[in-house]
Coordinates of C-alpha atoms and ligand atoms in Angstrom, one line a residue:
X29 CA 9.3 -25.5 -0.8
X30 CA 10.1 -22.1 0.6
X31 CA 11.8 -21.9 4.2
X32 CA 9.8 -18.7 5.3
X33 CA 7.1 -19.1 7.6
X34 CA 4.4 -16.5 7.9
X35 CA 2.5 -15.5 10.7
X36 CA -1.2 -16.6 10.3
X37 CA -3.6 -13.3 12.2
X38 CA -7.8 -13.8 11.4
X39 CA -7.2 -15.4 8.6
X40 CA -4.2 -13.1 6.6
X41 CA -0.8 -14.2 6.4
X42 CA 1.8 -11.5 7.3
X43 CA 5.3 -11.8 7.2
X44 CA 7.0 -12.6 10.6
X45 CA 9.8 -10.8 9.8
X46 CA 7.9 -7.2 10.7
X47 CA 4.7 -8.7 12.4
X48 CA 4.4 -10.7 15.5
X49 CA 1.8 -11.5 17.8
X50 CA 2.6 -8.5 20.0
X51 CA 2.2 -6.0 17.5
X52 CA -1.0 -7.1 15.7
X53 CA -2.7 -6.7 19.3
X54 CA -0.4 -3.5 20.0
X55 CA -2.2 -2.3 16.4
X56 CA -5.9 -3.6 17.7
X57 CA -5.3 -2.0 20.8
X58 CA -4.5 0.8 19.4
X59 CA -5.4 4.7 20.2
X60 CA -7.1 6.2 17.3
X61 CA -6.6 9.6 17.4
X62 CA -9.2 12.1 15.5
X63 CA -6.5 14.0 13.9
X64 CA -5.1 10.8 12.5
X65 CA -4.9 9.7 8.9
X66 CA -4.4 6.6 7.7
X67 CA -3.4 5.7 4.2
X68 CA -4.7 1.9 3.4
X69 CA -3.4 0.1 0.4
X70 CA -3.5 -3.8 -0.6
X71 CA 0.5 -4.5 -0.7
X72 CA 1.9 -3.1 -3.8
X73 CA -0.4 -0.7 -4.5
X74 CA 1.2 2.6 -4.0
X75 CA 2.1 2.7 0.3
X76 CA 5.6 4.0 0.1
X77 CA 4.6 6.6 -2.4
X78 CA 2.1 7.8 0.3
X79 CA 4.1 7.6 2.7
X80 CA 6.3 10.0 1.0
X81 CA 3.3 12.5 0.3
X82 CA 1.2 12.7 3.4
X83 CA 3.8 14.1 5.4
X84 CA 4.2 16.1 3.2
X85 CA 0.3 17.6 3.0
X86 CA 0.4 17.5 6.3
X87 CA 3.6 20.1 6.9
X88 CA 2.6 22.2 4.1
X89 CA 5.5 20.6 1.9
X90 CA 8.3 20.8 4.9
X91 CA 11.0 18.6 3.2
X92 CA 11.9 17.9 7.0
X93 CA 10.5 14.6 7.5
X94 CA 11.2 12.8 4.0
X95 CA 14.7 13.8 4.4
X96 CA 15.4 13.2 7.9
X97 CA 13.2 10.3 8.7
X98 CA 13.2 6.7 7.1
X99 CA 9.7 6.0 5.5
X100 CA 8.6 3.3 8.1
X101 CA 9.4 5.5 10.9
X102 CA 7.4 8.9 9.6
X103 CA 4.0 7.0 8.3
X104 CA 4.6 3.6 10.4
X105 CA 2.2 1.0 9.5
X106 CA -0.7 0.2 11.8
X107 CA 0.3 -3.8 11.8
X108 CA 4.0 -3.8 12.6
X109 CA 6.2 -4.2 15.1
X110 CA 7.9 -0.4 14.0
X111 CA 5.0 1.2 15.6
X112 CA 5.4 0.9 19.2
X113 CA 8.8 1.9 18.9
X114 CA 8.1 5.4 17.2
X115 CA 4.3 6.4 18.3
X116 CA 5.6 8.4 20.8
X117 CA 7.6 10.2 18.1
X118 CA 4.9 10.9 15.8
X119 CA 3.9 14.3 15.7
X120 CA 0.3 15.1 15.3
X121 CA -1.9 14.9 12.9
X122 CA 0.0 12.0 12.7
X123 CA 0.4 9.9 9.1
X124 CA 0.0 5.9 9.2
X125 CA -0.3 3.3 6.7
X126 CA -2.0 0.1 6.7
X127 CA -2.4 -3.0 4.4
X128 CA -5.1 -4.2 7.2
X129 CA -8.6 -5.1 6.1
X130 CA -11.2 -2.7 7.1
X131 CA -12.3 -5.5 9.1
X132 CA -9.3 -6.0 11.6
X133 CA -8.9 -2.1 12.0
X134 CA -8.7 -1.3 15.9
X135 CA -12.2 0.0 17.6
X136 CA -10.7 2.7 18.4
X137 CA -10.8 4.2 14.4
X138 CA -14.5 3.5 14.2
X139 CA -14.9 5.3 17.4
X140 CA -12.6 8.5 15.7
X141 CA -13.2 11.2 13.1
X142 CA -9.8 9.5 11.8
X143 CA -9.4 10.0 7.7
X144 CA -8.7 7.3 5.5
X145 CA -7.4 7.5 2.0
X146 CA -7.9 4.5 0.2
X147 CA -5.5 3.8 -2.9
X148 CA -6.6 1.0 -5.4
X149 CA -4.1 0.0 -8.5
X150 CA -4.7 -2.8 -10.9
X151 CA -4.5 -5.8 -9.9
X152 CA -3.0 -7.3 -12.7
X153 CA 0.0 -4.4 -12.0
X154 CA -0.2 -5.3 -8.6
X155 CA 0.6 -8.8 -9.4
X156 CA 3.7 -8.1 -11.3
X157 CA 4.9 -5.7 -8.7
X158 CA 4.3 -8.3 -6.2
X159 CA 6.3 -11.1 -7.9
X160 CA 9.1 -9.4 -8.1
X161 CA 9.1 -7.9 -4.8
X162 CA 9.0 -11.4 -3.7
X163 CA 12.1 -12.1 -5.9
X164 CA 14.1 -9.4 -3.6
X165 CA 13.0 -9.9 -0.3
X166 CA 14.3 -12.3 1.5
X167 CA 11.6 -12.2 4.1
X168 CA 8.8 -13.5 1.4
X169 CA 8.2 -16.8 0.2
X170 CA 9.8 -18.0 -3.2
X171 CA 6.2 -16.8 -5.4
X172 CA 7.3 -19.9 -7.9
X173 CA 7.2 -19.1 -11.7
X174 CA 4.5 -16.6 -12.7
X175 CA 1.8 -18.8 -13.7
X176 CA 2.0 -20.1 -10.2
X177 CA 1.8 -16.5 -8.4
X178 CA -0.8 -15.8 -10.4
X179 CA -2.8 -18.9 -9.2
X180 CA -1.7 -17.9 -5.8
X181 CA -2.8 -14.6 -5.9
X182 CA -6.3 -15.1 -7.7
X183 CA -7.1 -17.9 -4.8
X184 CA -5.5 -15.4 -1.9
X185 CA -3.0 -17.2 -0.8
X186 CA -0.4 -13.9 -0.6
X187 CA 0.0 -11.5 1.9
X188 CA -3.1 -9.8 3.3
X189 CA -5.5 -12.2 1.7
X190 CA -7.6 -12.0 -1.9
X191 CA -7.3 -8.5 -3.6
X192 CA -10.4 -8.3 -4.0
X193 CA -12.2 -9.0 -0.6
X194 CA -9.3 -6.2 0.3
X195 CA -11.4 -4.3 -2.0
X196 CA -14.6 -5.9 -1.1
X197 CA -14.0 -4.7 2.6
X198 CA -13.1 -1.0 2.0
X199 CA -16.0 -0.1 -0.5
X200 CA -18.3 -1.1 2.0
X201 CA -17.4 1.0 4.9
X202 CA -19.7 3.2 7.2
X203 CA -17.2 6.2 7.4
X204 CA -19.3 8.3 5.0
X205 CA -17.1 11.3 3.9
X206 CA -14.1 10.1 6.1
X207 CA -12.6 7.9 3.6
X208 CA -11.5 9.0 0.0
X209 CA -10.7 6.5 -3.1
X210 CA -7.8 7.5 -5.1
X211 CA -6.3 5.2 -7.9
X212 CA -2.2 4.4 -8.2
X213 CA -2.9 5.2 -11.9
X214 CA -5.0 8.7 -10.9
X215 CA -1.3 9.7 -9.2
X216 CA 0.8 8.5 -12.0
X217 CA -1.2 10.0 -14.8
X218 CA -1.6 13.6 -13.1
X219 CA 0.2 13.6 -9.0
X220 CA -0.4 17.6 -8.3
X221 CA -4.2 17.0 -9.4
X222 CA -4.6 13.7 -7.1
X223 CA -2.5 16.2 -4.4
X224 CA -5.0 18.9 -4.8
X225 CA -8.2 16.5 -4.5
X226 CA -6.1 14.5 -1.6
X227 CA -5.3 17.5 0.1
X228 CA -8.7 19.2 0.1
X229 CA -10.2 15.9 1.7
X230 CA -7.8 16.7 4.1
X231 CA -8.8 20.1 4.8
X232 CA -5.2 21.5 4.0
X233 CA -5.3 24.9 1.9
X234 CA -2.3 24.3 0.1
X235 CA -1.4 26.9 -3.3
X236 CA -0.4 25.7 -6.4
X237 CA 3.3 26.6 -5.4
X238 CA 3.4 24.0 -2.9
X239 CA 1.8 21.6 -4.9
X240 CA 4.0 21.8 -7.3
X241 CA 6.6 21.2 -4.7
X242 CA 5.3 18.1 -3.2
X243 CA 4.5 16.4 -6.8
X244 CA 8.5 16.6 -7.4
X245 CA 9.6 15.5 -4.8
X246 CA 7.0 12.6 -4.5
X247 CA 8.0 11.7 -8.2
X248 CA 8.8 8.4 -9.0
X249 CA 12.8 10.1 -10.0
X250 CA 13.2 11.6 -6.8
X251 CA 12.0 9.1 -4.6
X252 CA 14.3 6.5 -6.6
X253 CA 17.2 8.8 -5.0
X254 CA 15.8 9.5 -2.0
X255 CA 17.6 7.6 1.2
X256 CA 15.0 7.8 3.3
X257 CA 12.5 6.3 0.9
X258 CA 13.7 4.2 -1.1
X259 CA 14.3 1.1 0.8
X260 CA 18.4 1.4 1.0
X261 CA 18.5 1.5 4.6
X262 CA 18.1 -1.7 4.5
X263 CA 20.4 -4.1 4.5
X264 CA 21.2 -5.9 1.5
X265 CA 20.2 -9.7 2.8
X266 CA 16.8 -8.4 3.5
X267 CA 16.4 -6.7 0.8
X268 CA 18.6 -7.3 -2.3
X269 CA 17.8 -4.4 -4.8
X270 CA 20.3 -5.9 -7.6
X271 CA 17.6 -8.3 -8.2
X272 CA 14.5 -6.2 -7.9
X273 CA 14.5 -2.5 -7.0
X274 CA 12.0 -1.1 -4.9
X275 CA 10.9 1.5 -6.7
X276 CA 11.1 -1.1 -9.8
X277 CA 9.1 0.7 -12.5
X278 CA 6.9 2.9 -10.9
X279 CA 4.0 3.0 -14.2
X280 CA 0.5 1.6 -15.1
X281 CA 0.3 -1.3 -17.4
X282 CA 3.3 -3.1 -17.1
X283 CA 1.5 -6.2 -16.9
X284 CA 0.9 -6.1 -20.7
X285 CA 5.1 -6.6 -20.6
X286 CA 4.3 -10.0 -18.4
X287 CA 0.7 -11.4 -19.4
X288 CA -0.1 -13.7 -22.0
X289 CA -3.2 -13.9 -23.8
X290 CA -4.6 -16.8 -21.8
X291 CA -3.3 -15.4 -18.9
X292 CA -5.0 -12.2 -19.3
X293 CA -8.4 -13.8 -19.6
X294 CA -8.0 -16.3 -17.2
X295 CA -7.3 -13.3 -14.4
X296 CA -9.8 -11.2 -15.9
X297 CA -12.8 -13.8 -15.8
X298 CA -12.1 -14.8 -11.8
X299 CA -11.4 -11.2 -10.8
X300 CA -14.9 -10.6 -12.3
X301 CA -16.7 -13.5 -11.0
X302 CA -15.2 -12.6 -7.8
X303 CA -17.0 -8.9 -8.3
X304 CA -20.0 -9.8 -10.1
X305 CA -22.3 -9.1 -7.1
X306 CA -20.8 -5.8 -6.4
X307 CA -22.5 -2.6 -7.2
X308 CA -19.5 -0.7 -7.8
X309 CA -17.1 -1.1 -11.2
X310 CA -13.4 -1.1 -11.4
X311 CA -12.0 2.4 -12.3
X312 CA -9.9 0.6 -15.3
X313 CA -10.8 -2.0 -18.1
X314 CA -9.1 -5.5 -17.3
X315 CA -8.6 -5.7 -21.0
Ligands
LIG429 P1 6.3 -1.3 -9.4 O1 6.9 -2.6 -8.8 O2 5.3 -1.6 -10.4 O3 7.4 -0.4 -9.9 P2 4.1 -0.5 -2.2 O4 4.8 0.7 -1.7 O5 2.6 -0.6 -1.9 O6 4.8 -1.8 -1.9 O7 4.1 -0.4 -3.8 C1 5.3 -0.4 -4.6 C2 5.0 0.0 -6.0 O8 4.7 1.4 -6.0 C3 6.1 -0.2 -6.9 O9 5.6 -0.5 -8.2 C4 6.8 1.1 -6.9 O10 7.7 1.3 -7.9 C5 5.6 2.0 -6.9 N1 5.9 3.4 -6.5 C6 6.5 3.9 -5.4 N2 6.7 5.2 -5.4 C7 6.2 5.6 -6.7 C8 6.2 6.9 -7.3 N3 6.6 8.0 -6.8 N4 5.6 6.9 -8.6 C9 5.2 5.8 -9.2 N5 5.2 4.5 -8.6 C10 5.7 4.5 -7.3

């Protein structure tokens, strides 16, 4: 049995070590501003890579802030403790993330003309990044041998709840043309074409130059050396990186690497029964 307790908020576990009680009101209570946008991800899905890029659509590609400020501090997630600490730093329009789903976000961001861009990965990659993230941080429960993270995670009993009602939750959203849905796979295959369709949703007239710009320095090798993103600031009994790094593989598919056959089928078949009443289809083949 793993020592680490988790702190249990409406039904999602969330780890203590950056949640408490006191911030998950702090984050319900929350101001919304209009000019704010929010990136929302299910954990492992691609929030530290946005974090690097939407400061960076939002200063026109000033290097600035990913090379002066520490990722959780310049795109602060909605739900931790981090927040009330640097809000008052945040310059607008101001860059958050959030692994929240769409129905514990604050009143206040229903009430705002807030933008959301909503990143979706496979979840069978999502699993694998996930179960070796909980291999290096010391804050996360011990996810057991594969098979049993994957029974785990298929049931929803990991962080934030079932990937799929995290799904679920954010395809059916009233907010009409203020959310966008981007896939982890969209970015990896072709990142200054997901920057231009990301930044025109934002309303940024950005040329190709600076496009360019952001997509290599948001690029999986120079993020991997970057300080401020790449999770070294922390110290190593949090976060032990010779076990797992971070920014581990940073691709789509590695779960053909981990998977068996039965495995493969056995995830497929409840991720589908899960979806089967949904009118919307899953941007990749589970196959
Ligand atoms: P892997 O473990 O598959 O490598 P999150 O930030 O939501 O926790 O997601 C972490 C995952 O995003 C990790 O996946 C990490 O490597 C990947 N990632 C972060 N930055 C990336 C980038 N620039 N390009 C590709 N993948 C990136």
């Amino acid at each position: 049995m793993s020592s680490v307790e988790y702190i249990h908020y409406r039904g999602i576990d969330m780890p203590t070590e950056a949640h408490t009680m006191e911030s998950l009101e702090y984050a319900q209570n929350f101001s919304v501003e209009d000019t704010d946008v929010f990136s929302v991800t299910y954990p492992k899905s691609g929030t530290a890579w946005m974090q690097e890029i939407l400061p960076l659509l939002l200063n026109d590609g000033d290097l600035t802030p990913i090379q002066t400020i520490p990722n959780w501090d310049r795109a602060p997630w909605l739900e931790e403790k981090r927040l009330a600490v640097v809000v008052d730093q945040l310059k607008s329009p101001r860059a958050l993330v959030t692994h929240f789903p769409y129905r514990l976000m604050p009143h206040s961001f229903h009430a705002s003309k807030a933008k959301v861009i909503y990143v979706m990965r496979n979840p069978m990659d999502v699993m694998v990044s996930s179960y070796y993230f909980h291999q290096m941080a010391a804050f996360l429960q011990d996810p057991g041998t594969f098979e049993e993270f994957m029974d785990k995670f298929l049931e929803g009993r990991v962080l934030f709840g079932k990937w799929t009602d995290h799904v679920k939750g954010w395809r059916h959203t009233d907010l009409g043309d203020r959310i966008m849905y981007i896939t982890y796979e969209e970015m990896v295959q072709d990142l200054p074409a997901a920057l231009r369709r990301m930044s025109d949703f934002l309303g940024r007239k950005l040329s190709d130059e600076v496009i360019q710009k952001i997509a290599e320095h948001c690029s999986f090798k120079t993020m991997k050396t970057n300080n401020m993103s790449n999770f070294s600031l922390v110290p190593k009994i949090y976060m032990d990186s010779d076990k797992s790094p971070f920014l581990r593989k940073g691709v789509a598919g590695d779960w053909k690497n981990h998977f068996s056959s039965e495995q493969q089928a056995k995830f497929t078949s409840v991720i589908r029964k899960d979806l089967e009443k949904e009118s919307f289809s899953l941007p990749w083949s589970l196959d």
